[in-house]
Coordinates of N, CA, C and O in Angstrom, one line a residue:
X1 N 2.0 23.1 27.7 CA 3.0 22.9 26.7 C 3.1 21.5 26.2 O 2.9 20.5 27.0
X2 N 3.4 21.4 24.9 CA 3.3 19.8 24.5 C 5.1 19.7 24.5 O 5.8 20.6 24.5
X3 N 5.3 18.5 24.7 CA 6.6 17.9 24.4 C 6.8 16.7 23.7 O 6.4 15.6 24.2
X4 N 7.8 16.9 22.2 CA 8.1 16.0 21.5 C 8.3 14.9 22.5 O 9.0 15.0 23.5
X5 N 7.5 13.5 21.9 CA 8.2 12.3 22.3 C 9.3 11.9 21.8 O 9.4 11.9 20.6
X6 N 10.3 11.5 22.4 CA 11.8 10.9 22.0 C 11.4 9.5 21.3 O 10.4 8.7 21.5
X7 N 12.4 9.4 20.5 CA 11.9 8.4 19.9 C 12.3 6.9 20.7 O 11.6 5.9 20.4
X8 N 13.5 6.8 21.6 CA 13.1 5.8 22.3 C 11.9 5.8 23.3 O 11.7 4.6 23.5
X9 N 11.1 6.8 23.9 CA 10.0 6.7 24.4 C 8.9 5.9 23.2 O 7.8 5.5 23.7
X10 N 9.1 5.9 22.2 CA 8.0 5.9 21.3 C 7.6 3.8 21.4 O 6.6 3.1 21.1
X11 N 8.8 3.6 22.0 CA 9.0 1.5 22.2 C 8.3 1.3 20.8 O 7.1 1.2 20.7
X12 N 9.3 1.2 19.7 CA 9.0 0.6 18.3 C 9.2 -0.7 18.4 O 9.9 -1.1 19.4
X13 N 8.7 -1.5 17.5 CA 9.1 -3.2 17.5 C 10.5 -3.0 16.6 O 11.0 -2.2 15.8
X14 N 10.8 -4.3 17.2 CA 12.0 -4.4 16.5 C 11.8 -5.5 15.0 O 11.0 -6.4 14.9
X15 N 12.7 -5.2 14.2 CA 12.1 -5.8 13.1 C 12.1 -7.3 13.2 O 11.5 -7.9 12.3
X16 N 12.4 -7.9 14.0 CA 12.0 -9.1 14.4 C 10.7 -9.4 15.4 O 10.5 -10.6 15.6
X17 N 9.9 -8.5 15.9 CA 9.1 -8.0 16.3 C 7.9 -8.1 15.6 O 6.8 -8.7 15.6
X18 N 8.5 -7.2 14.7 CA 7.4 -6.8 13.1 C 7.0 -8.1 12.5 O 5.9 -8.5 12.1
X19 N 8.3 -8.6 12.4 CA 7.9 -9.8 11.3 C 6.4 -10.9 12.3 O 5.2 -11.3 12.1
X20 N 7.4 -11.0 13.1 CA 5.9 -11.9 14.5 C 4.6 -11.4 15.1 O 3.7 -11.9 15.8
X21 N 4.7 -10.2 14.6 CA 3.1 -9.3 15.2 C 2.1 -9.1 13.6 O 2.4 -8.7 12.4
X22 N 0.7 -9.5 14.2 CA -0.1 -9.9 13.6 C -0.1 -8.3 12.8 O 0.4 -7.2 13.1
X23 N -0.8 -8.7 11.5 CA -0.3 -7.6 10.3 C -2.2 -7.3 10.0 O -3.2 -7.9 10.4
X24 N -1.8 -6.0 9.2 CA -3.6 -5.5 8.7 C -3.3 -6.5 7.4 O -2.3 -6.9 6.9
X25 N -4.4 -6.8 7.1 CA -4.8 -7.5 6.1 C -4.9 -7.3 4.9 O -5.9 -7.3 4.3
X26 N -3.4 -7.0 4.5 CA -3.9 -6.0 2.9 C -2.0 -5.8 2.4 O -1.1 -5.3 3.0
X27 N -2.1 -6.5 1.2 CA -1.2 -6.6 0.3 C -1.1 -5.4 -0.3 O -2.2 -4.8 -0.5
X28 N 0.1 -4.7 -0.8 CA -0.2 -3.4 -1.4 C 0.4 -3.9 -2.5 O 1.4 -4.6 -2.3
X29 N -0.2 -3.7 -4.0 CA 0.8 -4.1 -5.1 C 1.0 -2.4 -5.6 O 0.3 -1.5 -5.3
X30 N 2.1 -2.3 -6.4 CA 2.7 -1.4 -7.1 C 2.8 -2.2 -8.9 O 3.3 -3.3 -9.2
X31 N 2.4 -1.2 -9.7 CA 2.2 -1.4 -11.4 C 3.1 -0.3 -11.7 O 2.9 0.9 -11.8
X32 N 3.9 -1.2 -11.9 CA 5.2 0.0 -13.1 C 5.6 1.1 -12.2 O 6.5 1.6 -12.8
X33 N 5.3 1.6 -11.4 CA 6.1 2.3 -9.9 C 7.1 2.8 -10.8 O 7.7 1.9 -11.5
X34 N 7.6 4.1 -11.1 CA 9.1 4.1 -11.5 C 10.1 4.8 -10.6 O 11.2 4.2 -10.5
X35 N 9.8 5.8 -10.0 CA 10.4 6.1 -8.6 C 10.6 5.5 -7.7 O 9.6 5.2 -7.1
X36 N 11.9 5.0 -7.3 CA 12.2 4.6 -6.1 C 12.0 5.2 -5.1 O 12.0 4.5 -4.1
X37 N 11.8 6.4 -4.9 CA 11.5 7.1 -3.6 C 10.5 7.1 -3.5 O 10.1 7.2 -2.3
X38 N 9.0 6.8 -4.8 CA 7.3 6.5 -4.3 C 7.8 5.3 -3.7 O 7.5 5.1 -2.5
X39 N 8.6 4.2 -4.4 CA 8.6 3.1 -3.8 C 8.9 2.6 -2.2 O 8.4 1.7 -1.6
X40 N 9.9 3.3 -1.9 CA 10.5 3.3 -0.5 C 9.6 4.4 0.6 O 9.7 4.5 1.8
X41 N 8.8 5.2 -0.3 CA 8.1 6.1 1.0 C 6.2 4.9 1.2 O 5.3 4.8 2.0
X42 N 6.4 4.5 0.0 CA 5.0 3.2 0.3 C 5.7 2.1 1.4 O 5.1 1.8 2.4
X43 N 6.7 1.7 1.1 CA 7.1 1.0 2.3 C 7.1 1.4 3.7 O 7.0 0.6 4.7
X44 N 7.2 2.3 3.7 CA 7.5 3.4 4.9 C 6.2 3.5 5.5 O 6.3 3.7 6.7
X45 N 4.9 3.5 5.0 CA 4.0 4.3 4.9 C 3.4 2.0 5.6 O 2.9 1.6 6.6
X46 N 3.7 1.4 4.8 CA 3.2 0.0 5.2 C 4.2 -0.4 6.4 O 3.8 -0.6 7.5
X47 N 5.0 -0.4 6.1 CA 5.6 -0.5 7.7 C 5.0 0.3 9.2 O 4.9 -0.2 10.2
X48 N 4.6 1.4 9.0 CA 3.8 2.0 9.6 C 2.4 1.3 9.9 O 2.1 1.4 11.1
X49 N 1.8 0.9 9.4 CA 0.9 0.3 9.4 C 0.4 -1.1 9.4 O -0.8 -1.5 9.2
X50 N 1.5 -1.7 9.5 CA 1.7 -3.2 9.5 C 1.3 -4.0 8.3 O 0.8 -5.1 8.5
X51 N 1.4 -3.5 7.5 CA 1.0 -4.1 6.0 C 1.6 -5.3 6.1 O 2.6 -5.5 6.7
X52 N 0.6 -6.3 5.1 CA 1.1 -7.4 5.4 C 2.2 -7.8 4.5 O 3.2 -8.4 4.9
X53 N 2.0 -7.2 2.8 CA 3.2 -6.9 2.0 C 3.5 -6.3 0.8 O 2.5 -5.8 0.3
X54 N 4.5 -6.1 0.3 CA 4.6 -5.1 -1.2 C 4.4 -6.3 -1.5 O 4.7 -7.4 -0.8
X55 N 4.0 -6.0 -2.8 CA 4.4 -6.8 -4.4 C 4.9 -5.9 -5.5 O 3.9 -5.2 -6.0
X56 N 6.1 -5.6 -6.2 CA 6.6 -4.9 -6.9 C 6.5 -5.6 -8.0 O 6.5 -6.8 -8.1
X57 N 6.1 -4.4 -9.2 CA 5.3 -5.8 -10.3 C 6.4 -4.8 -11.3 O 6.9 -3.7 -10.9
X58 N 6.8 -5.4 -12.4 CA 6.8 -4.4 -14.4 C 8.2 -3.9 -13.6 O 8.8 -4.6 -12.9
X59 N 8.5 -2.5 -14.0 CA 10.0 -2.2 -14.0 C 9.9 -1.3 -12.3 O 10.5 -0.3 -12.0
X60 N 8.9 -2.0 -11.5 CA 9.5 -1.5 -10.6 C 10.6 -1.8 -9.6 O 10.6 -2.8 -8.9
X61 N 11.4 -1.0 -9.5 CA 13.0 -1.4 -8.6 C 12.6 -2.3 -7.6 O 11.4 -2.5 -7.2
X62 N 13.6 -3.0 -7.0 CA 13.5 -4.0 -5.8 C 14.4 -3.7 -4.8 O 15.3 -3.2 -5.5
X63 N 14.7 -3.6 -3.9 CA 15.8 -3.4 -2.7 C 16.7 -4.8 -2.8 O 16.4 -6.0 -3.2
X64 N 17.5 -4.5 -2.4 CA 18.2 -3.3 -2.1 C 18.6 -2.4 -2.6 O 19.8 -2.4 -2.9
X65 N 18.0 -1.4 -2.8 CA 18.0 -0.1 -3.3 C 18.7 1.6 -2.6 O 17.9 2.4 -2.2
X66 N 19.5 1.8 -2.6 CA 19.9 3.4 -1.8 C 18.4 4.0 -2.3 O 17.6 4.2 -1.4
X67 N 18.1 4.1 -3.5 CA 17.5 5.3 -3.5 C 15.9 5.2 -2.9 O 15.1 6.1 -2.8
X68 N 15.5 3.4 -2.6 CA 14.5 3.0 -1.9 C 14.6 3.3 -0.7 O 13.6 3.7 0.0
X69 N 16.2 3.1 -0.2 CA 16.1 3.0 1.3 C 16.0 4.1 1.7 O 15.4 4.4 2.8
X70 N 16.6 5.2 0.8 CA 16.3 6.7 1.2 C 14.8 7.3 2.0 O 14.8 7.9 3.1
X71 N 14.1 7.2 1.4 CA 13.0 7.3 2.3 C 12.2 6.1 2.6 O 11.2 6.3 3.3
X72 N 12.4 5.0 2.3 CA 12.1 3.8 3.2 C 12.6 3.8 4.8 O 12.0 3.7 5.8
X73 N 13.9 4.0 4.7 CA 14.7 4.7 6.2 C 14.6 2.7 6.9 O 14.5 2.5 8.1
X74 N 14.8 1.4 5.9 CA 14.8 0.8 6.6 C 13.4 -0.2 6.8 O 13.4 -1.3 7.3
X75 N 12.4 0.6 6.0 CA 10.9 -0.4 6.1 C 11.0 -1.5 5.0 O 10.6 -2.6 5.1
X76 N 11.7 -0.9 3.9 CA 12.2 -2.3 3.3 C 12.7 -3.8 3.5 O 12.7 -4.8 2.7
X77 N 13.3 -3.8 5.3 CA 13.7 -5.0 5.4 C 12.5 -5.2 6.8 O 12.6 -6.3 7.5
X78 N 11.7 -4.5 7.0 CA 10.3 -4.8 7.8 C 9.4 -5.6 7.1 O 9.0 -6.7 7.4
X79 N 9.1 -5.0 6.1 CA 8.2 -5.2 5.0 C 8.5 -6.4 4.7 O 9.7 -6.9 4.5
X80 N 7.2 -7.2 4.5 CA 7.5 -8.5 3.3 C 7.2 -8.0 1.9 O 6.2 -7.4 1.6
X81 N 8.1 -8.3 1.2 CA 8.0 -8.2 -0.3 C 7.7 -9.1 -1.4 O 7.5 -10.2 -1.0
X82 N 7.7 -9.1 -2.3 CA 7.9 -10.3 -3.5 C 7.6 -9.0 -4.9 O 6.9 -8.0 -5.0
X83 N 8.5 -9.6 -5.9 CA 8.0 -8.9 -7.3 C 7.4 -10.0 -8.0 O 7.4 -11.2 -7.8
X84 N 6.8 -9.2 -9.0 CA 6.2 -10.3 -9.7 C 6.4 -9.8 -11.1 O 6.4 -8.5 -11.1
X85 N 6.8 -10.5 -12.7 CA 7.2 -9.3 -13.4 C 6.1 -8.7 -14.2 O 6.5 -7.9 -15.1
X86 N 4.6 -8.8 -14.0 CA 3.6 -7.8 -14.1 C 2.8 -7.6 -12.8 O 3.0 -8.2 -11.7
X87 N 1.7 -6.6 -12.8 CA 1.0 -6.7 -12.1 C -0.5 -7.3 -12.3 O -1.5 -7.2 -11.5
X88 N -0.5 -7.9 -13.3 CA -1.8 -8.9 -13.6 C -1.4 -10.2 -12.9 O -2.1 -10.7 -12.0
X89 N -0.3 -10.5 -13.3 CA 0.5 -12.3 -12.7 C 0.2 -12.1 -10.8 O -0.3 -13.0 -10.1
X90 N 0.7 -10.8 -10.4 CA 0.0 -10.4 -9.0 C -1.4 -10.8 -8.7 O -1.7 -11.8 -8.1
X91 N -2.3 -9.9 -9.2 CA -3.9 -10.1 -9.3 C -4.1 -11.3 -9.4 O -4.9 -11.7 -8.6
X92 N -3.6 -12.1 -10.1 CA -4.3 -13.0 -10.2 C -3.8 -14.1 -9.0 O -4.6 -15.0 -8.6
X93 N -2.7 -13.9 -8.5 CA -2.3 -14.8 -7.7 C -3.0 -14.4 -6.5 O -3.6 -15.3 -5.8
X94 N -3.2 -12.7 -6.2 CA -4.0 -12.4 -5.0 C -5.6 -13.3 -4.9 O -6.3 -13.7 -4.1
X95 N -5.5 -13.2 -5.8 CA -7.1 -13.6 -6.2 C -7.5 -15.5 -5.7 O -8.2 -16.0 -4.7
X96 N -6.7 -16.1 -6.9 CA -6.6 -17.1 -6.6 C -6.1 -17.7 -5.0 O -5.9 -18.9 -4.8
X97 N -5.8 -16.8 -4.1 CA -5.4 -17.0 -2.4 C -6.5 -16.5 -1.7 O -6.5 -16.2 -0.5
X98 N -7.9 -16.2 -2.9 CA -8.9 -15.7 -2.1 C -9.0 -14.3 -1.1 O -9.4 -14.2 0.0
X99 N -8.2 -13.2 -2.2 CA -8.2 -11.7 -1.6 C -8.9 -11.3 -3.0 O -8.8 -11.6 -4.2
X100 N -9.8 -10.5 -2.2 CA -10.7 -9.4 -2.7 C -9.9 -8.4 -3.2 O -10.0 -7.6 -2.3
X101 N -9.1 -7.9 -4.1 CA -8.3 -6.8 -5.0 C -8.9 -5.8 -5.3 O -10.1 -6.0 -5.5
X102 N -8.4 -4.6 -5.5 CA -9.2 -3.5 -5.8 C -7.8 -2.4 -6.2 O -6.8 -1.9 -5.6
X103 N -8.3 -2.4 -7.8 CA -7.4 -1.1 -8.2 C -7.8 0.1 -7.3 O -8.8 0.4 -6.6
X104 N -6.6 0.9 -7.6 CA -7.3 2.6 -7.2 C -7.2 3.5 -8.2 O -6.0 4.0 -8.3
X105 N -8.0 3.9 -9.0 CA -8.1 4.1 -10.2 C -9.6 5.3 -10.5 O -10.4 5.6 -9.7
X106 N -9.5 5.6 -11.6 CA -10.3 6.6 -11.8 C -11.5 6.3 -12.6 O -11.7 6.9 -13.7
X107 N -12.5 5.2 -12.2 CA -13.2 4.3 -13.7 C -14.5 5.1 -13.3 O -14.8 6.0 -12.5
X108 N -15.1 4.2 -14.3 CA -16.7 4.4 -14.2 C -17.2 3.1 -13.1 O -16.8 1.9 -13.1
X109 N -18.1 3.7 -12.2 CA -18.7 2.8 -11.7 C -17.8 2.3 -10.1 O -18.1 1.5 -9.2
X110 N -16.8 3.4 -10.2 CA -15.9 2.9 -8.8 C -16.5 3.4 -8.0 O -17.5 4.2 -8.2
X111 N -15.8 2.8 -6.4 CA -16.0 3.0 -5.1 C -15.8 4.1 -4.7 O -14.7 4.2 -5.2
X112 N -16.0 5.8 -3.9 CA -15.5 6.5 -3.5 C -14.9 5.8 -1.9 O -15.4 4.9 -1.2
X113 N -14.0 6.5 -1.8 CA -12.9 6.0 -0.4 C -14.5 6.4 0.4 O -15.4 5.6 0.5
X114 N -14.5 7.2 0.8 CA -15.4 7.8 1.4 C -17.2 6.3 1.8 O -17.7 5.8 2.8
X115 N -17.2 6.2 1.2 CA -18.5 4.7 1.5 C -17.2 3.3 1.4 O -17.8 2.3 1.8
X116 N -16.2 3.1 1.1 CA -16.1 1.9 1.4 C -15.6 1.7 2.9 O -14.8 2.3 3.6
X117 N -16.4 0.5 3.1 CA -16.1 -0.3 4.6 C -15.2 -1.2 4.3 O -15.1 -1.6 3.1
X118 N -14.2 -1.6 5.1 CA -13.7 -3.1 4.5 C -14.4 -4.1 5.3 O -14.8 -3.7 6.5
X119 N -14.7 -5.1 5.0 CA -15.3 -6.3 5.8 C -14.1 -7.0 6.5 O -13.2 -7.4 5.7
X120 N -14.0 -7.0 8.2 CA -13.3 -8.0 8.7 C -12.9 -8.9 8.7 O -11.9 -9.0 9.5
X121 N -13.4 -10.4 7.6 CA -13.4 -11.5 7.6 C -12.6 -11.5 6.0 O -12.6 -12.5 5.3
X122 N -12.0 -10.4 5.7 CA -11.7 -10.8 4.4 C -10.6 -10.6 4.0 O -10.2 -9.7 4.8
X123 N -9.7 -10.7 3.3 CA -8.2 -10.3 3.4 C -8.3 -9.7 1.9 O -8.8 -10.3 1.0
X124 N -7.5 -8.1 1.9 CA -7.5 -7.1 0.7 C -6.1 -7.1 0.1 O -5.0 -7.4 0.6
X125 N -6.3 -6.7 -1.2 CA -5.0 -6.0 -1.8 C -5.7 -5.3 -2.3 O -6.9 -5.6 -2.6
X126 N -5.0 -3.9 -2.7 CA -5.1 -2.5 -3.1 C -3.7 -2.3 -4.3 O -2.5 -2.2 -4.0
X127 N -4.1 -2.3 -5.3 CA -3.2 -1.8 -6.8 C -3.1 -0.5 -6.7 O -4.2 0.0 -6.6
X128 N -1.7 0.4 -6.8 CA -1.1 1.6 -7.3 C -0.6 1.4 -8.7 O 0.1 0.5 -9.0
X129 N -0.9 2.3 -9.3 CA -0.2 2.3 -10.9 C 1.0 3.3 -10.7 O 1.5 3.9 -9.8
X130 N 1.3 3.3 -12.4 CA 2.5 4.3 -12.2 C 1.8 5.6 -12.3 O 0.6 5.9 -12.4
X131 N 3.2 6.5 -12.3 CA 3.1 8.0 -11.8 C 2.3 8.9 -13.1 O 1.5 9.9 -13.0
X132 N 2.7 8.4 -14.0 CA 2.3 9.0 -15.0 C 0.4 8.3 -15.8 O -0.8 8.7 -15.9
X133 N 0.9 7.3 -16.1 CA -0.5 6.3 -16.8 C -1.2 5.5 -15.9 O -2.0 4.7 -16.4
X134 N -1.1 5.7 -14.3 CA -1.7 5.0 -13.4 C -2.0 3.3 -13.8 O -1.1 2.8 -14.4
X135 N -3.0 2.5 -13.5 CA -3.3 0.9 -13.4 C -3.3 0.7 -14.4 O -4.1 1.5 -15.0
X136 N -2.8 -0.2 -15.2 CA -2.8 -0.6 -16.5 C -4.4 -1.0 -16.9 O -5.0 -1.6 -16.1
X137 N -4.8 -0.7 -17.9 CA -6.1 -1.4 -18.2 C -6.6 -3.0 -17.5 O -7.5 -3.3 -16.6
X138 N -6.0 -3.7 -18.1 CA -5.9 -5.1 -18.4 C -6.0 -5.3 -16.6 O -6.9 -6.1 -16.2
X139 N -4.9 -4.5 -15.6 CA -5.2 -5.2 -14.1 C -6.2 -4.4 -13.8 O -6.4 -4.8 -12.6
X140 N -7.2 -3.5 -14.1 CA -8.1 -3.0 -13.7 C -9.2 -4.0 -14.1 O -10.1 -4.0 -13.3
X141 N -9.2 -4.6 -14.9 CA -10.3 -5.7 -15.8 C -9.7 -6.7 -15.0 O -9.6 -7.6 -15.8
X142 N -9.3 -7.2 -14.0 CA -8.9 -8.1 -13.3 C -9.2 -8.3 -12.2 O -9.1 -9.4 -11.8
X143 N -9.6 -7.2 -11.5 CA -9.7 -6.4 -10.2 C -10.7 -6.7 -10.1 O -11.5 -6.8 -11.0
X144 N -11.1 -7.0 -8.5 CA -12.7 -6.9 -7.8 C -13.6 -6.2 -8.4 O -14.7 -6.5 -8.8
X145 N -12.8 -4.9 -8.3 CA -13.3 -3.8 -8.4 C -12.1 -2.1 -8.0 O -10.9 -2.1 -7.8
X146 N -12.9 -1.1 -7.9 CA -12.0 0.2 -7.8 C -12.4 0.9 -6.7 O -13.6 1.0 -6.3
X147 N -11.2 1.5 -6.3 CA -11.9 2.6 -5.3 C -11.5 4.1 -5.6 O -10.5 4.2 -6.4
X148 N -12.1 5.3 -5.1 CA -11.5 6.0 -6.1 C -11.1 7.2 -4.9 O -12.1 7.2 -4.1
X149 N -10.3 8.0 -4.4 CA -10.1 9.1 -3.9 C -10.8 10.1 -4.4 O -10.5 10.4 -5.5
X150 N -12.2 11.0 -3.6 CA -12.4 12.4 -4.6 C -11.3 13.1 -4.5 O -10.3 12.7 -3.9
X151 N -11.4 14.2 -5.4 CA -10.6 15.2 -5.3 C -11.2 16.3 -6.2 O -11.8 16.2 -7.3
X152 N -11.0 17.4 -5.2 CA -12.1 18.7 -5.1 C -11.1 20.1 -6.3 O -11.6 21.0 -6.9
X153 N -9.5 19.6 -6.3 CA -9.1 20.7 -7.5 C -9.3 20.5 -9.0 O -10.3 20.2 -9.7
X154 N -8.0 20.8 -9.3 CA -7.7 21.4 -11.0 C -7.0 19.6 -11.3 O -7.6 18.9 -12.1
X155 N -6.4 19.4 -10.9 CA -5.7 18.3 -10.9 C -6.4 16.8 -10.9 O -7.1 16.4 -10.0
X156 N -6.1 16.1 -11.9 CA -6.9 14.9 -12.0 C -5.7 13.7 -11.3 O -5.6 12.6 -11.9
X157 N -5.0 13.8 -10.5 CA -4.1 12.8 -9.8 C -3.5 13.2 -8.6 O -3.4 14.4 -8.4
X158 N -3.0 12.4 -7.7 CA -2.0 12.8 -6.7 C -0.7 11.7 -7.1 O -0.6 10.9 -8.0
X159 N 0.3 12.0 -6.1 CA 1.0 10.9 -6.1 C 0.7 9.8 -5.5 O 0.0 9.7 -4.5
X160 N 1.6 8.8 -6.2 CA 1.2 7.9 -5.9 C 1.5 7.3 -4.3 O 0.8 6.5 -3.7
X161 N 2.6 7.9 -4.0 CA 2.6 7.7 -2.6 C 2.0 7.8 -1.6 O 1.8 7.0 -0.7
X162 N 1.4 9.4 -1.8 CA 0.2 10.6 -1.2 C -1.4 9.1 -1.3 O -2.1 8.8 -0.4
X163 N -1.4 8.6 -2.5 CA -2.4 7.9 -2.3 C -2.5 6.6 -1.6 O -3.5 6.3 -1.0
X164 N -1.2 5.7 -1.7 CA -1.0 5.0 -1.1 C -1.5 4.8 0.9 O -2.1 4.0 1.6
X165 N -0.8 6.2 0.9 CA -0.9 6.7 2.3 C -2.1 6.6 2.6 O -2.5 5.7 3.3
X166 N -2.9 7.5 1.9 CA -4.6 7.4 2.2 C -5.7 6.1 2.4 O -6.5 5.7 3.2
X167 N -5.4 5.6 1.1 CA -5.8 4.4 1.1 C -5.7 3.3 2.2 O -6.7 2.7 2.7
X168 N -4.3 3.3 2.5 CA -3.8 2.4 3.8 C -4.4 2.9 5.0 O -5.1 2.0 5.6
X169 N -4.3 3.9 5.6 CA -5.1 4.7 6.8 C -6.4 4.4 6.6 O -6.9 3.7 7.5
X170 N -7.1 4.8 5.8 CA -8.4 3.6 5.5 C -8.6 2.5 6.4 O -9.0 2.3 7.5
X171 N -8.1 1.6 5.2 CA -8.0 0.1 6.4 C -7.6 0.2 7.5 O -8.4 -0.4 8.3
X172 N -6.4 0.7 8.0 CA -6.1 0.5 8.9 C -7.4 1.2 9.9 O -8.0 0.4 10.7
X173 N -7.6 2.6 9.9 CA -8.9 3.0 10.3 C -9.7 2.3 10.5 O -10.2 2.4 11.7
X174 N -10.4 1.2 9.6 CA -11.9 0.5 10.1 C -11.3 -0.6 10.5 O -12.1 -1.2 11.2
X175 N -9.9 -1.5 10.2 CA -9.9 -2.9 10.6 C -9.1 -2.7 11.7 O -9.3 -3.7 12.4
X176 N -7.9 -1.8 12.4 CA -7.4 -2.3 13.3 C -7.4 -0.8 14.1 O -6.9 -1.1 15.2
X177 N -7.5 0.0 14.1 CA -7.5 1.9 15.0 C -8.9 1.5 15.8 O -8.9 1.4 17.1
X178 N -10.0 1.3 15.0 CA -11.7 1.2 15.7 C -11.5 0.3 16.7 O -12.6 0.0 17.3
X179 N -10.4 -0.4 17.1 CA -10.8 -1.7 17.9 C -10.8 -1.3 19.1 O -11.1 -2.1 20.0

């Protein structure tokens, strides 16, 4: 028989904890995000995973937010954040700090999740667009490059949360789980 772990058995860091333990290497930016609940369940999803930080770029909300915290549950004040008010002004700042950026996006010529490795020695950001028009052109033409999620239905998108998730498990998978 299995038995739920209690969640004090589970020994979480404490958010002061979080802030002092070494982080995966990878900035998550958000482009025009309009849901606060994609927004607060990507935090959720980087707090989990020790992301090093959001960047909330264009009209997406900022915390303190109810309807972030709702399913953030709290990763919002784990999380390092910063907005920026596009997400090119982001890109480019990632860039210029010497991170390798990568829309997630649907182009010609992209990465499938599936063959990309991340390199160890390199520090990433990963761009989400909004729900509806995904990465703006303009930060896609700014971008390293793209990676792309297959997807085997009828449907040419997920959410953006759902992708967030994937993406991040990724990295986290080859740069800090393999160790």
């Amino acid at each position: 028989m299995m038995r739920k772990i209690r969640t004090i058995e589970m020994k979480r860091l404490t958010i002061e904890e979080y802030h002092e333990a070494e982080k995966l290497p990878l900035i998550v930016v958000l482009d025009d995000v309009r849901s606060m609940y994609n927004i607060g369940s990507v935090f959720r999803t980087c707090d989990a995973f020790r992301v090093e930080a959001v960047y909330l770029c264009g009209i997406c909300q900022t915390p303190p937010s109810t309807e972030i915290h709702k399913t953030a549950l709290g990763a919002e004040e784990s999380v390092r954040w910063q907005y920026f008010d596009t997400a090119l002004e982001a890109v480019e700042a990632l860039k210029k700090d010497g991170c390798e950026v990568l829309s997630v996006e649907q182009v010609e010529h992209s990465t499938k999740l599936q063959t990309f490795v991340p390199q160890r020695d390199k520090k990433y950001a990963v761009v989400f667009g909004n729900e509806v028009k995904g990465v703006h052109q303009e930060v896609v033409d700014a971008c390293n490059g793209c990676l792309e999620i297959p997807q085997l239905g009828t449907k040419h998108s997920m959410n953006v949360s759902v992708t967030a998730g994937i993406i991040i498990y990724k990295f986290a998978e080859e740069l800090i789980l393999k160790e």
